[in-house]
Coordinates of C-alpha atoms and ligand atoms in Angstrom, one line a residue:
M1 CA 33.5 -26.9 -61.9
T2 CA 35.3 -23.9 -60.5
S3 CA 33.5 -21.5 -58.1
P4 CA 34.8 -18.8 -55.7
L5 CA 33.0 -20.8 -53.0
V6 CA 35.3 -23.8 -53.3
S7 CA 38.7 -23.4 -51.6
T8 CA 41.4 -25.2 -49.7
D9 CA 42.3 -22.1 -47.6
L10 CA 42.0 -23.0 -43.9
D11 CA 42.6 -19.3 -42.9
R12 CA 39.6 -18.3 -45.0
A13 CA 37.5 -21.1 -43.5
A14 CA 38.4 -20.2 -39.9
D15 CA 37.7 -16.5 -40.6
S16 CA 34.3 -17.4 -42.1
L17 CA 33.3 -19.4 -39.0
R18 CA 34.4 -16.6 -36.7
R19 CA 32.3 -14.1 -38.7
G20 CA 29.2 -16.4 -38.4
G21 CA 29.5 -18.0 -41.8
V22 CA 28.8 -21.6 -42.7
V23 CA 31.6 -23.8 -44.1
A24 CA 31.1 -27.1 -45.8
I25 CA 33.7 -29.4 -44.3
P26 CA 35.2 -32.6 -45.6
T27 CA 35.1 -35.5 -43.2
E28 CA 36.0 -39.2 -43.5
T29 CA 32.2 -40.0 -43.8
V30 CA 30.4 -37.3 -45.8
Y31 CA 30.7 -33.5 -46.2
G32 CA 29.2 -31.5 -43.3
L33 CA 27.7 -28.0 -43.4
A34 CA 29.4 -26.4 -40.3
A35 CA 28.8 -23.3 -38.2
D36 CA 30.2 -22.2 -34.8
A37 CA 28.0 -24.3 -32.4
R38 CA 27.9 -21.3 -29.9
N39 CA 26.5 -18.9 -32.5
A40 CA 22.7 -19.3 -32.7
A41 CA 22.3 -17.1 -35.8
A42 CA 24.9 -19.0 -37.7
V43 CA 23.4 -22.4 -36.7
Q44 CA 20.0 -21.2 -37.8
R45 CA 21.4 -20.4 -41.2
I46 CA 22.3 -24.1 -41.5
F47 CA 18.7 -25.1 -41.1
A48 CA 17.6 -22.4 -43.6
I49 CA 20.1 -23.5 -46.2
K50 CA 19.4 -27.2 -45.8
G51 CA 15.6 -26.8 -45.5
R52 CA 15.8 -29.0 -42.4
P53 CA 13.1 -29.1 -39.7
A54 CA 14.2 -27.1 -36.7
D55 CA 13.7 -29.9 -34.2
H56 CA 16.2 -32.2 -35.8
P57 CA 19.4 -32.0 -33.7
L58 CA 22.9 -31.4 -35.1
I59 CA 26.1 -33.3 -34.3
V60 CA 28.8 -31.1 -32.6
H61 CA 32.2 -31.8 -34.2
L62 CA 35.2 -31.6 -31.8
A63 CA 39.0 -31.6 -32.3
S64 CA 39.5 -34.2 -29.6
A65 CA 37.9 -36.0 -26.6
E66 CA 39.4 -33.4 -24.3
Q67 CA 36.7 -31.0 -25.4
I68 CA 33.8 -33.3 -24.4
V69 CA 33.6 -31.6 -21.0
D70 CA 32.6 -28.3 -22.7
W71 CA 29.5 -30.0 -24.2
A72 CA 28.4 -32.9 -22.0
A73 CA 27.0 -32.6 -18.5
S74 CA 28.4 -36.1 -17.8
V75 CA 30.1 -38.8 -19.8
P76 CA 28.5 -42.2 -19.5
E77 CA 31.0 -45.1 -19.2
S78 CA 29.9 -46.5 -22.5
A79 CA 30.7 -43.2 -24.2
A80 CA 34.1 -43.0 -22.6
V81 CA 35.0 -46.5 -23.8
L82 CA 33.8 -45.8 -27.4
V83 CA 35.4 -42.4 -27.7
A84 CA 38.8 -43.8 -26.4
A85 CA 38.7 -46.5 -29.0
A86 CA 37.2 -44.8 -32.0
W87 CA 38.0 -41.1 -32.0
P88 CA 38.8 -39.4 -34.3
G89 CA 36.6 -41.5 -36.4
P90 CA 33.1 -42.3 -37.8
L91 CA 31.4 -42.6 -34.4
T92 CA 28.9 -40.2 -32.8
V93 CA 28.0 -40.5 -29.2
I94 CA 24.7 -39.2 -27.7
V95 CA 25.4 -37.9 -24.2
P96 CA 23.6 -35.6 -21.7
R97 CA 24.0 -31.9 -22.8
A98 CA 25.9 -29.4 -20.7
D99 CA 24.3 -26.2 -19.6
G100 CA 24.5 -23.6 -22.3
V101 CA 24.5 -25.8 -25.3
L102 CA 22.1 -24.1 -27.7
D103 CA 18.6 -25.4 -28.3
E104 CA 19.2 -24.8 -32.0
V105 CA 21.9 -27.5 -31.8
T106 CA 20.1 -30.1 -29.6
G107 CA 16.6 -29.5 -31.2
G108 CA 15.5 -28.8 -27.6
H109 CA 16.5 -32.3 -26.4
D110 CA 18.4 -32.8 -23.2
T111 CA 21.1 -34.7 -25.0
V112 CA 23.8 -33.7 -27.5
G113 CA 25.5 -35.7 -30.3
L114 CA 29.4 -35.4 -30.4
R115 CA 32.1 -36.7 -32.7
A116 CA 35.7 -36.0 -33.7
P117 CA 36.0 -36.5 -37.5
A118 CA 39.1 -38.2 -38.8
H119 CA 39.9 -35.8 -41.7
P120 CA 43.3 -33.9 -41.4
M121 CA 41.9 -30.7 -43.0
T122 CA 38.9 -30.5 -40.7
L123 CA 40.8 -31.5 -37.6
E124 CA 43.2 -28.6 -38.4
L125 CA 40.3 -26.3 -38.8
L126 CA 38.8 -27.4 -35.5
E127 CA 42.2 -26.8 -33.8
R128 CA 42.3 -23.3 -35.3
V129 CA 38.8 -22.3 -34.3
G130 CA 39.1 -23.9 -30.9
G131 CA 35.4 -24.5 -30.3
G132 CA 32.8 -27.0 -31.5
L133 CA 31.3 -27.0 -35.0
A134 CA 27.7 -27.9 -35.4
A135 CA 27.2 -29.7 -38.7
P136 CA 24.7 -31.9 -40.4
S137 CA 25.5 -33.5 -43.8
A138 CA 25.8 -30.8 -46.5
N139 CA 22.8 -31.8 -48.6
R140 CA 19.3 -30.4 -48.9
F141 CA 17.0 -32.2 -46.4
G142 CA 15.9 -35.6 -47.5
S143 CA 18.3 -36.0 -50.4
V144 CA 21.6 -37.8 -50.9
S145 CA 24.6 -36.8 -48.7
P146 CA 27.6 -35.2 -50.5
T147 CA 30.9 -37.0 -50.7
T148 CA 32.8 -34.4 -52.8
A149 CA 33.0 -30.6 -52.8
D150 CA 31.3 -30.7 -56.2
H151 CA 28.3 -32.5 -54.8
V152 CA 28.0 -29.7 -52.1
L153 CA 28.4 -27.0 -54.8
H154 CA 25.7 -28.6 -56.9
D155 CA 23.2 -28.9 -54.0
L156 CA 23.9 -25.7 -52.0
G157 CA 26.0 -23.4 -54.1
A158 CA 23.2 -21.1 -55.0
L159 CA 22.2 -20.8 -51.3
L160 CA 25.6 -19.9 -49.9
D161 CA 27.0 -16.3 -49.7
P162 CA 30.4 -16.1 -51.5
S163 CA 31.3 -13.1 -49.4
L164 CA 30.9 -15.1 -46.2
D165 CA 30.6 -18.8 -46.7
L166 CA 32.9 -21.5 -48.1
I167 CA 33.2 -25.0 -49.3
L168 CA 36.4 -26.5 -48.1
D169 CA 37.7 -29.0 -50.6
G170 CA 39.3 -32.0 -49.0
G171 CA 38.8 -34.4 -51.8
A172 CA 36.4 -37.4 -51.9
C173 CA 35.3 -38.7 -48.5
P174 CA 37.2 -42.0 -47.9
I175 CA 34.4 -43.9 -46.2
G176 CA 31.3 -42.5 -48.0
V177 CA 28.5 -43.2 -45.5
E178 CA 27.7 -41.2 -42.3
S179 CA 28.9 -42.0 -38.8
T180 CA 27.5 -44.7 -36.6
I181 CA 25.4 -43.1 -33.9
V182 CA 25.2 -44.7 -30.4
D183 CA 22.8 -43.4 -27.8
C184 CA 24.9 -43.6 -24.6
V185 CA 22.2 -42.2 -22.4
A186 CA 20.0 -45.2 -22.9
T187 CA 20.7 -48.3 -20.8
P188 CA 21.9 -50.4 -22.4
P189 CA 23.4 -48.1 -25.0
Q190 CA 21.5 -48.3 -28.4
I191 CA 22.5 -48.0 -32.0
L192 CA 20.5 -45.2 -33.6
R193 CA 22.1 -45.3 -37.0
A194 CA 24.4 -47.8 -38.6
G195 CA 27.4 -46.1 -40.1
G196 CA 31.2 -46.0 -40.8
I197 CA 32.2 -48.0 -37.7
A198 CA 30.6 -51.5 -37.8
I199 CA 27.9 -52.3 -35.2
E200 CA 29.9 -55.6 -34.5
D201 CA 32.9 -53.5 -33.5
V202 CA 30.8 -51.2 -31.2
R203 CA 29.2 -54.3 -29.6
R204 CA 32.6 -55.8 -29.0
L205 CA 34.0 -52.6 -27.4
L206 CA 30.9 -52.5 -25.1
D207 CA 31.3 -56.2 -24.2
G208 CA 28.0 -57.0 -25.8
D209 CA 26.1 -54.4 -23.8
L210 CA 24.2 -52.8 -26.7
T211 CA 20.7 -52.9 -28.3
D212 CA 20.3 -52.7 -32.0
A213 CA 17.5 -50.7 -33.5
D214 CA 16.3 -53.2 -36.1
G215 CA 15.3 -51.9 -39.5
P216 CA 15.9 -48.4 -40.8
S217 CA 17.7 -46.0 -38.4
R218 CA 15.8 -44.1 -35.7
A219 CA 17.8 -41.0 -36.0
S220 CA 16.8 -38.1 -38.3
G221 CA 13.3 -37.8 -37.0
M222 CA 12.7 -41.5 -37.8
L223 CA 11.8 -40.7 -41.4
A224 CA 11.4 -43.9 -43.5
S225 CA 12.3 -42.0 -46.7
H226 CA 15.7 -40.2 -46.8
Y227 CA 18.9 -40.3 -48.7
A228 CA 16.8 -40.5 -51.8
P229 CA 17.6 -39.7 -55.5
H230 CA 14.8 -38.8 -57.9
C231 CA 14.8 -42.1 -59.7
H232 CA 13.0 -45.2 -58.3
V233 CA 15.3 -47.5 -56.3
V234 CA 14.4 -51.1 -56.3
L235 CA 16.1 -53.5 -53.9
V236 CA 17.0 -57.1 -54.8
D237 CA 19.0 -59.8 -52.9
D238 CA 21.3 -61.1 -55.6
A239 CA 22.9 -60.3 -59.0
A240 CA 20.8 -62.9 -60.9
R241 CA 17.6 -61.2 -59.8
A242 CA 19.0 -57.8 -60.7
S243 CA 19.9 -59.0 -64.2
A244 CA 16.4 -60.5 -64.7
L245 CA 14.7 -57.4 -63.6
R246 CA 16.9 -55.1 -65.7
A247 CA 16.0 -57.1 -68.8
T248 CA 12.3 -56.3 -68.3
T249 CA 12.7 -52.7 -66.9
P250 CA 13.3 -49.9 -69.5
G251 CA 15.5 -47.1 -68.3
S252 CA 17.1 -49.1 -65.6
D253 CA 20.6 -49.9 -64.4
I254 CA 22.2 -52.1 -61.7
L255 CA 24.1 -51.0 -58.6
D256 CA 26.2 -53.9 -57.3
F257 CA 29.6 -54.2 -55.7
G258 CA 29.4 -57.9 -54.7
D259 CA 31.1 -58.4 -51.4
D260 CA 33.3 -55.3 -51.6
L261 CA 31.6 -53.4 -48.9
V262 CA 34.3 -50.7 -48.7
A263 CA 33.9 -49.9 -52.4
Y264 CA 30.1 -50.0 -52.1
A265 CA 30.1 -47.5 -49.2
H266 CA 32.6 -45.3 -50.9
E267 CA 30.7 -45.2 -54.2
L268 CA 27.1 -45.4 -52.9
Y269 CA 26.0 -41.7 -52.8
A270 CA 28.0 -40.8 -56.0
R271 CA 26.2 -43.6 -57.8
L272 CA 22.8 -42.5 -56.6
R273 CA 23.5 -39.0 -57.9
D274 CA 24.9 -40.4 -61.1
A275 CA 21.6 -42.3 -61.7
D276 CA 19.8 -39.0 -61.7
D277 CA 22.4 -37.3 -63.9
R278 CA 21.8 -40.1 -66.4
H279 CA 18.0 -39.7 -66.1
L280 CA 17.5 -43.3 -65.2
D281 CA 13.9 -44.3 -64.3
T282 CA 15.0 -47.1 -62.0
L283 CA 18.1 -48.1 -60.2
I284 CA 18.2 -51.8 -59.2
A285 CA 20.4 -52.1 -56.1
V286 CA 21.7 -55.5 -54.9
L287 CA 21.7 -55.5 -51.1
P288 CA 25.1 -56.3 -49.6
P289 CA 25.4 -58.9 -46.8
P290 CA 24.2 -57.5 -43.4
A291 CA 27.7 -57.4 -41.8
G292 CA 30.2 -54.7 -41.1
L293 CA 29.6 -51.7 -43.4
G294 CA 26.8 -53.7 -45.0
H295 CA 24.4 -52.6 -42.2
A296 CA 24.9 -48.9 -43.1
I297 CA 24.7 -49.5 -46.9
R298 CA 21.5 -51.6 -46.4
D299 CA 20.0 -48.9 -44.2
R300 CA 20.7 -46.1 -46.8
L301 CA 19.4 -48.2 -49.7
T302 CA 16.3 -49.1 -47.8
K303 CA 15.6 -45.4 -47.1
A304 CA 16.4 -44.5 -50.7
A305 CA 13.8 -47.1 -51.8
A306 CA 11.1 -46.2 -49.4
P307 CA 7.9 -44.5 -50.6
R308 CA 8.4 -40.8 -50.8
P309 CA 6.2 -38.3 -48.9
R310 CA 4.6 -35.9 -51.4
Ligands
TXA1 O1 29.0 -38.7 -40.5 C1 28.2 -37.9 -40.0 O2 27.6 -38.1 -38.9 C2 28.0 -36.6 -40.8 C3 29.3 -35.8 -40.8 C4 29.1 -34.4 -41.4 O3 29.8 -35.7 -39.5 N1 26.9 -35.9 -40.2 C5 25.6 -36.2 -40.3 O4 24.7 -35.3 -39.7 O5 25.3 -37.3 -40.8 P1 23.2 -35.4 -40.0 O6 22.6 -34.2 -39.3 O7 22.9 -35.5 -41.4 O8 22.7 -36.7 -39.2 C6 22.9 -36.7 -37.8 C7 21.8 -37.5 -37.2 C8 20.4 -36.9 -37.4 O9 19.6 -37.9 -37.8 C9 20.1 -36.4 -36.0 O10 18.7 -36.5 -35.8 C10 20.9 -37.3 -35.1 O11 22.1 -37.5 -35.8 N2 21.2 -36.6 -33.8 C11 22.0 -35.6 -33.6 N3 22.0 -35.2 -32.3 C12 21.1 -36.1 -31.7 C13 20.7 -36.3 -30.3 N4 21.0 -35.4 -29.4 N5 19.8 -37.3 -30.1 C14 19.4 -38.1 -31.1 N6 19.8 -38.0 -32.4 C15 20.6 -37.0 -32.7
MG2 MG1 22.1 -36.1 -43.2

């Protein structure tokens, strides 16, 4: 697919952000839909384009840890430790918001989510614009996150303004699932969403001082159904069960990467989209083991399989 919206031109992207446009940015996790986090009108456009409830806060993306002081009123010790070890990378810390951070960004909360994404193109863009970029995943609210520029174009292309906005094409996102979110204001710190950095690694960095939100993630307004394709998603524990179910379920196929968690995460969202492109009725997903990236994959699959609100 070619479209005037898709580009690799960082000058055009920086110019768009300065003019109050939105730019879809590649990150190591998923594509984000970014705007200048100090520009209320631009941030409001993100919500309109996504169809996202206004009280769902956005993550502010930074070029480096040095910029945290511009956004956080204080930096809890746990956040300092995690940021030093994991930035740039797939880790978002929730910290007390600084004065002047827009309510549009924080959803009116007294905290703000911050992360430095490990993608060379987007880091270069962040250096050029100098400030923070507010960005949720670049999908319509409730649907599957995009891991390629084509996914963004498919979901949002008709809603973007080619004279202002841009989809920055940085290739396929290497990790494929969103960042791990740690609430560092809570004592002890708490995992709000499993993601690209393993919970086990976060716990080790914090010397065990961490509580785990059991079950589906608490972030994103605590919705049970999210990241969902149109087809039914049915979860099973092993490949044998998947085969048996497939044999009795017309219009079904199996999603299974065995123990290869890196491949599972990398392919997950593309395969959920593919299931819809193929008009499958049912995707039978084999749950990976609950370790490392497996936590995030299980969380997303559980949400994809949850009953949908009408
Ligand atoms: O990997 C990622 O995190 C991607 C890329 C683009 O950076 N971003 C992403 O954003 O997944 P989004 O908006 O789709 O998910 C961010 C989650 C939301 O569920 C939001 O509610 C939560 O983070 N969040 C953001 N700020 C928060 C805050 N101050 N307190 C609690 N939750 C927060
Ligand atoms: Mg999202």
